[in-house]
């Protein structure tokens, strides 16, 4: 029962590895992915290995409260967008897509807003927090592609230096000097003229729409178990699905680096790099 044809990743005992392979081989697992799956694509996580938040993003309330806050947000986003948009799926994303296509894995519920699952070929993806590829006018509800907003911002800020140094952050922005941010020119919705534009994502201080939450619960309830990839599960938006699976007696396998909030609900835990681990898992399954 516990024999596999592919060696476990370093630091993972063989029995735990074999249990994971057996669980996934049985098919029917839903997937919950977090920021840790995209770090190998150059997009950093919000939290360190200890689960503590390294970055506190601007909240939706702060963004909409003042023009100054919107200038700061969009200047930082403008500076980082091209680098963020150049991120490409890593081997972890590609393995998930291949296993999904083969019928081994089911629906992917992702906390990520980078669209890398879809770029890798996954088709059954529920974006829990939305996508940075879309922008919404909070005054009238009109939607725009992020590429369109980028074109408008480029025209409005011809002298802005987009090569400003700084680490890209998980939500695609870069920290820039305050004087650059406050000199930034905003653009407005062409339908209603409001400058209260925001990325069409669930920002800090907002809640995931209830119909989407219920849809995700339905996915978990219809599955044989839950495979968590690269999430610390420190926020309830993802942790609630682990709790639901555990309450139903479904196995929960967690592949991530560092600690999680769900140690008590976890059936199988691997603290190992995602790309390497998923690649070996695929080989062990004979896919």
Coordinates of C-alpha atoms in Angstrom, one line a residue:
X1 CA 0.0 0.0 0.0
X2 CA 2.8 2.4 0.9
X3 CA 5.1 1.7 -2.1
X4 CA 5.7 4.4 -4.6
X5 CA 8.0 4.6 -7.7
X6 CA 9.2 8.2 -7.1
X7 CA 11.3 9.2 -4.2
X8 CA 9.8 11.6 -1.7
X9 CA 11.2 15.2 -1.6
X10 CA 13.9 15.9 0.8
X11 CA 12.6 16.3 4.4
X12 CA 9.4 14.4 3.7
X13 CA 9.2 10.9 5.2
X14 CA 8.3 8.0 2.9
X15 CA 5.2 7.0 4.7
X16 CA 3.7 10.5 4.5
X17 CA 4.7 10.7 0.8
X18 CA 3.0 7.4 0.1
X19 CA -0.2 8.4 1.8
X20 CA -0.3 11.6 -0.3
X21 CA 0.2 9.7 -3.5
X22 CA -2.5 7.2 -2.6
X23 CA -4.9 9.9 -1.7
X24 CA -4.4 11.8 -4.9
X25 CA -4.4 8.6 -7.0
X26 CA -7.9 8.0 -5.8
X27 CA -9.1 11.0 -7.7
X28 CA -11.9 13.4 -6.9
X29 CA -9.9 15.9 -4.8
X30 CA -10.8 19.6 -4.9
X31 CA -7.9 22.0 -4.9
X32 CA -7.4 25.2 -2.8
X33 CA -4.4 27.2 -3.9
X34 CA -2.8 30.2 -2.2
X35 CA 0.1 32.7 -2.8
X36 CA 2.7 30.1 -2.1
X37 CA 2.0 28.4 -5.4
X38 CA 2.9 31.6 -7.3
X39 CA 6.2 32.5 -5.5
X40 CA 8.2 30.4 -8.0
X41 CA 6.7 32.6 -10.7
X42 CA 8.3 35.7 -9.0
X43 CA 5.2 36.9 -7.2
X44 CA 5.9 37.1 -3.4
X45 CA 3.6 35.9 -0.6
X46 CA 1.9 38.2 1.9
X47 CA 3.3 36.1 4.8
X48 CA 6.5 34.5 5.9
X49 CA 7.1 30.9 6.9
X50 CA 5.9 31.7 10.4
X51 CA 2.5 32.8 9.0
X52 CA 3.0 36.4 10.1
X53 CA 2.0 39.0 7.5
X54 CA 5.0 40.8 6.0
X55 CA 2.8 43.3 4.0
X56 CA -0.4 45.1 4.9
X57 CA -2.1 46.2 1.6
X58 CA -4.3 49.2 1.3
X59 CA -7.9 48.4 2.2
X60 CA -10.9 49.1 -0.2
X61 CA -12.2 51.7 2.3
X62 CA -8.8 53.6 2.3
X63 CA -8.7 53.5 -1.5
X64 CA -12.1 55.0 -1.9
X65 CA -11.9 57.5 0.9
X66 CA -9.5 60.1 -0.7
X67 CA -8.1 61.2 -4.0
X68 CA -4.6 61.1 -2.4
X69 CA -5.1 57.4 -1.5
X70 CA -6.2 56.6 -5.0
X71 CA -3.2 58.4 -6.5
X72 CA -0.9 56.4 -4.2
X73 CA -2.5 53.1 -5.1
X74 CA -2.6 53.6 -8.8
X75 CA 0.9 55.1 -9.0
X76 CA 2.2 52.0 -7.3
X77 CA 0.1 49.7 -9.3
X78 CA 1.2 51.4 -12.6
X79 CA 4.8 51.1 -11.6
X80 CA 4.5 47.4 -10.9
X81 CA 1.9 46.2 -13.4
X82 CA 4.1 45.4 -16.4
X83 CA 6.4 43.2 -14.2
X84 CA 3.4 41.5 -12.6
X85 CA 1.8 40.9 -15.9
X86 CA 5.0 39.3 -17.2
X87 CA 4.8 36.5 -14.6
X88 CA 4.2 33.1 -16.1
X89 CA 3.0 29.9 -14.7
X90 CA 5.6 27.7 -13.0
X91 CA 5.8 23.9 -13.0
X92 CA 3.4 23.7 -10.0
X93 CA 0.7 25.5 -12.0
X94 CA 1.4 23.3 -15.0
X95 CA 1.2 20.0 -13.0
X96 CA -2.1 21.1 -11.5
X97 CA -3.4 21.8 -15.0
X98 CA -2.2 18.4 -16.4
X99 CA -3.6 16.5 -13.4
X100 CA -6.9 18.3 -13.8
X101 CA -7.0 17.6 -17.5
X102 CA -6.4 13.9 -16.8
X103 CA -9.3 13.8 -14.3
X104 CA -7.1 13.3 -11.3
X105 CA -7.9 16.6 -9.7
X106 CA -11.2 18.5 -9.7
X107 CA -12.1 22.1 -9.4
X108 CA -9.4 24.6 -8.4
X109 CA -10.5 27.2 -5.8
X110 CA -7.8 29.8 -5.8
X111 CA -7.1 32.7 -3.5
X112 CA -4.7 34.1 -6.0
X113 CA -5.5 37.1 -8.3
X114 CA -2.8 36.5 -10.9
X115 CA -4.6 34.2 -13.4
X116 CA -1.7 31.8 -13.6
X117 CA -3.8 28.7 -13.2
X118 CA -5.7 29.6 -16.3
X119 CA -2.5 30.5 -18.2
X120 CA -1.2 27.1 -17.3
X121 CA -4.2 25.4 -18.9
X122 CA -6.6 24.8 -16.0
X123 CA -10.2 25.4 -17.1
X124 CA -12.2 24.7 -14.0
X125 CA -11.1 27.5 -11.7
X126 CA -13.0 29.6 -9.2
X127 CA -11.2 32.8 -8.4
X128 CA -12.1 33.4 -4.7
X129 CA -10.6 36.9 -4.6
X130 CA -11.2 37.9 -8.3
X131 CA -8.6 38.9 -10.8
X132 CA -6.2 41.8 -11.2
X133 CA -6.9 41.7 -15.0
X134 CA -10.2 43.4 -14.4
X135 CA -11.0 46.9 -13.0
X136 CA -14.4 48.1 -11.8
X137 CA -15.8 51.6 -11.4
X138 CA -17.3 51.6 -7.9
X139 CA -19.6 54.4 -8.7
X140 CA -21.5 52.9 -11.6
X141 CA -20.3 49.3 -11.9
X142 CA -18.7 49.5 -15.3
X143 CA -15.9 47.0 -15.9
X144 CA -12.6 47.5 -17.8
X145 CA -9.7 45.3 -18.8
X146 CA -6.6 46.2 -16.8
X147 CA -4.7 46.6 -20.0
X148 CA -7.1 49.4 -21.1
X149 CA -6.6 51.2 -17.8
X150 CA -2.9 50.8 -18.2
X151 CA -3.1 52.5 -21.6
X152 CA -5.1 55.4 -20.1
X153 CA -2.6 55.8 -17.2
X154 CA 0.3 55.8 -19.7
X155 CA -1.3 58.6 -21.7
X156 CA -2.1 60.6 -18.5
X157 CA 1.4 60.2 -17.1
X158 CA 3.9 60.4 -20.0
X159 CA 6.8 61.5 -17.8
X160 CA 6.3 58.8 -15.1
X161 CA 9.4 56.5 -14.7
X162 CA 8.0 52.9 -14.7
X163 CA 11.5 51.5 -14.1
X164 CA 11.5 52.7 -10.5
X165 CA 13.3 50.2 -8.3
X166 CA 11.5 48.2 -5.7
X167 CA 10.2 44.7 -5.1
X168 CA 7.0 43.7 -6.7
X169 CA 4.3 43.0 -4.1
X170 CA 1.7 40.2 -4.0
X171 CA -1.0 42.6 -5.4
X172 CA 1.2 43.7 -8.3
X173 CA 2.3 47.1 -7.0
X174 CA 5.7 48.6 -6.1
X175 CA 6.5 51.0 -3.2
X176 CA 7.6 54.3 -4.7
X177 CA 8.6 57.7 -3.2
X178 CA 5.6 59.6 -1.9
X179 CA 6.3 62.6 -4.1
X180 CA 5.9 60.5 -7.2
X181 CA 2.6 59.1 -6.0
X182 CA 1.1 62.5 -5.2
X183 CA 2.1 63.9 -8.6
X184 CA 0.4 61.0 -10.3
X185 CA -2.6 61.7 -12.6
X186 CA -5.7 59.5 -12.2
X187 CA -8.1 58.5 -15.0
X188 CA -11.8 58.3 -14.8
X189 CA -14.6 56.0 -15.8
X190 CA -15.9 57.0 -19.3
X191 CA -19.4 56.1 -18.4
X192 CA -20.0 58.2 -15.2
X193 CA -16.8 60.3 -15.0
X194 CA -15.8 59.0 -11.5
X195 CA -12.2 58.3 -10.6
X196 CA -13.2 55.7 -8.0
X197 CA -11.8 52.8 -9.9
X198 CA -10.5 49.7 -8.1
X199 CA -9.1 46.4 -9.2
X200 CA -12.0 43.9 -9.4
X201 CA -10.6 41.8 -6.5
X202 CA -11.6 41.3 -2.9
X203 CA -9.3 43.8 -1.2
X204 CA -8.5 43.8 2.5
X205 CA -11.7 44.9 4.3
X206 CA -14.0 43.3 1.8
X207 CA -15.8 40.0 1.8
X208 CA -16.0 37.3 -0.8
X209 CA -19.5 37.4 -2.4
X210 CA -21.8 34.9 -0.7
X211 CA -22.9 33.1 -3.9
X212 CA -19.3 32.3 -4.7
X213 CA -18.6 31.1 -1.2
X214 CA -21.6 28.8 -1.4
X215 CA -20.4 27.5 -4.8
X216 CA -17.0 26.7 -3.3
X217 CA -18.6 24.9 -0.4
X218 CA -20.6 22.9 -2.9
X219 CA -17.3 21.9 -4.7
X220 CA -15.8 20.8 -1.4
X221 CA -18.9 18.8 -0.3
X222 CA -18.9 17.0 -3.7
X223 CA -15.3 16.0 -3.5
X224 CA -13.4 13.1 -1.9
X225 CA -11.1 15.5 -0.1
X226 CA -9.2 18.8 -0.3
X227 CA -5.7 19.4 -1.6
X228 CA -4.3 22.7 -0.3
X229 CA -1.4 24.1 -2.2
X230 CA 0.7 27.0 -0.9
X231 CA -1.6 28.6 1.6
X232 CA -1.0 29.4 5.2
X233 CA -4.8 29.4 5.7
X234 CA -4.5 32.3 8.1
X235 CA -7.5 34.1 6.6
X236 CA -11.0 32.8 6.9
X237 CA -11.7 33.1 3.1
X238 CA -9.7 29.9 2.5
X239 CA -9.6 28.3 6.0
X240 CA -13.4 27.9 6.0
X241 CA -13.2 25.3 3.2
X242 CA -10.7 23.3 5.2
X243 CA -13.0 23.4 8.2
X244 CA -16.0 22.3 6.0
X245 CA -14.0 19.4 4.7
X246 CA -12.9 18.3 8.1
X247 CA -16.4 18.6 9.5
X248 CA -17.6 16.3 6.8
X249 CA -14.8 13.8 7.6
X250 CA -13.0 14.4 4.3
X251 CA -9.2 14.1 4.2
X252 CA -7.2 17.4 3.9
X253 CA -3.7 17.3 2.4
X254 CA -1.6 20.4 2.7
X255 CA 1.5 21.1 0.6
X256 CA 3.1 24.4 1.6
X257 CA 6.2 25.8 3.3
X258 CA 5.9 26.9 6.9
X259 CA 3.1 26.6 9.4
X260 CA -0.7 26.9 8.8
X261 CA -3.7 27.8 10.7
X262 CA -5.2 24.4 10.0
X263 CA -2.8 22.0 11.7
X264 CA -5.7 20.4 13.7
X265 CA -7.7 19.8 10.6
X266 CA -4.9 18.5 8.4
X267 CA -4.7 14.8 7.5
X268 CA -1.4 14.9 5.5
X269 CA 1.1 17.7 5.7
X270 CA 4.1 18.3 3.5
X271 CA 6.5 21.2 4.2
X272 CA 8.2 21.2 0.9
X273 CA 8.8 23.5 -2.2
X274 CA 5.6 23.3 -4.4
X275 CA 7.1 23.0 -7.8
X276 CA 9.4 20.1 -6.9
X277 CA 6.8 18.3 -4.8
X278 CA 4.1 18.5 -7.4
X279 CA 6.4 17.4 -10.2
X280 CA 7.4 14.3 -8.2
X281 CA 3.7 13.7 -7.3
X282 CA 2.9 13.7 -11.0
X283 CA 5.6 11.2 -11.7
X284 CA 4.6 9.0 -8.8
X285 CA 1.0 8.9 -10.2
X286 CA 2.4 7.8 -13.6
X287 CA 0.9 10.7 -15.4

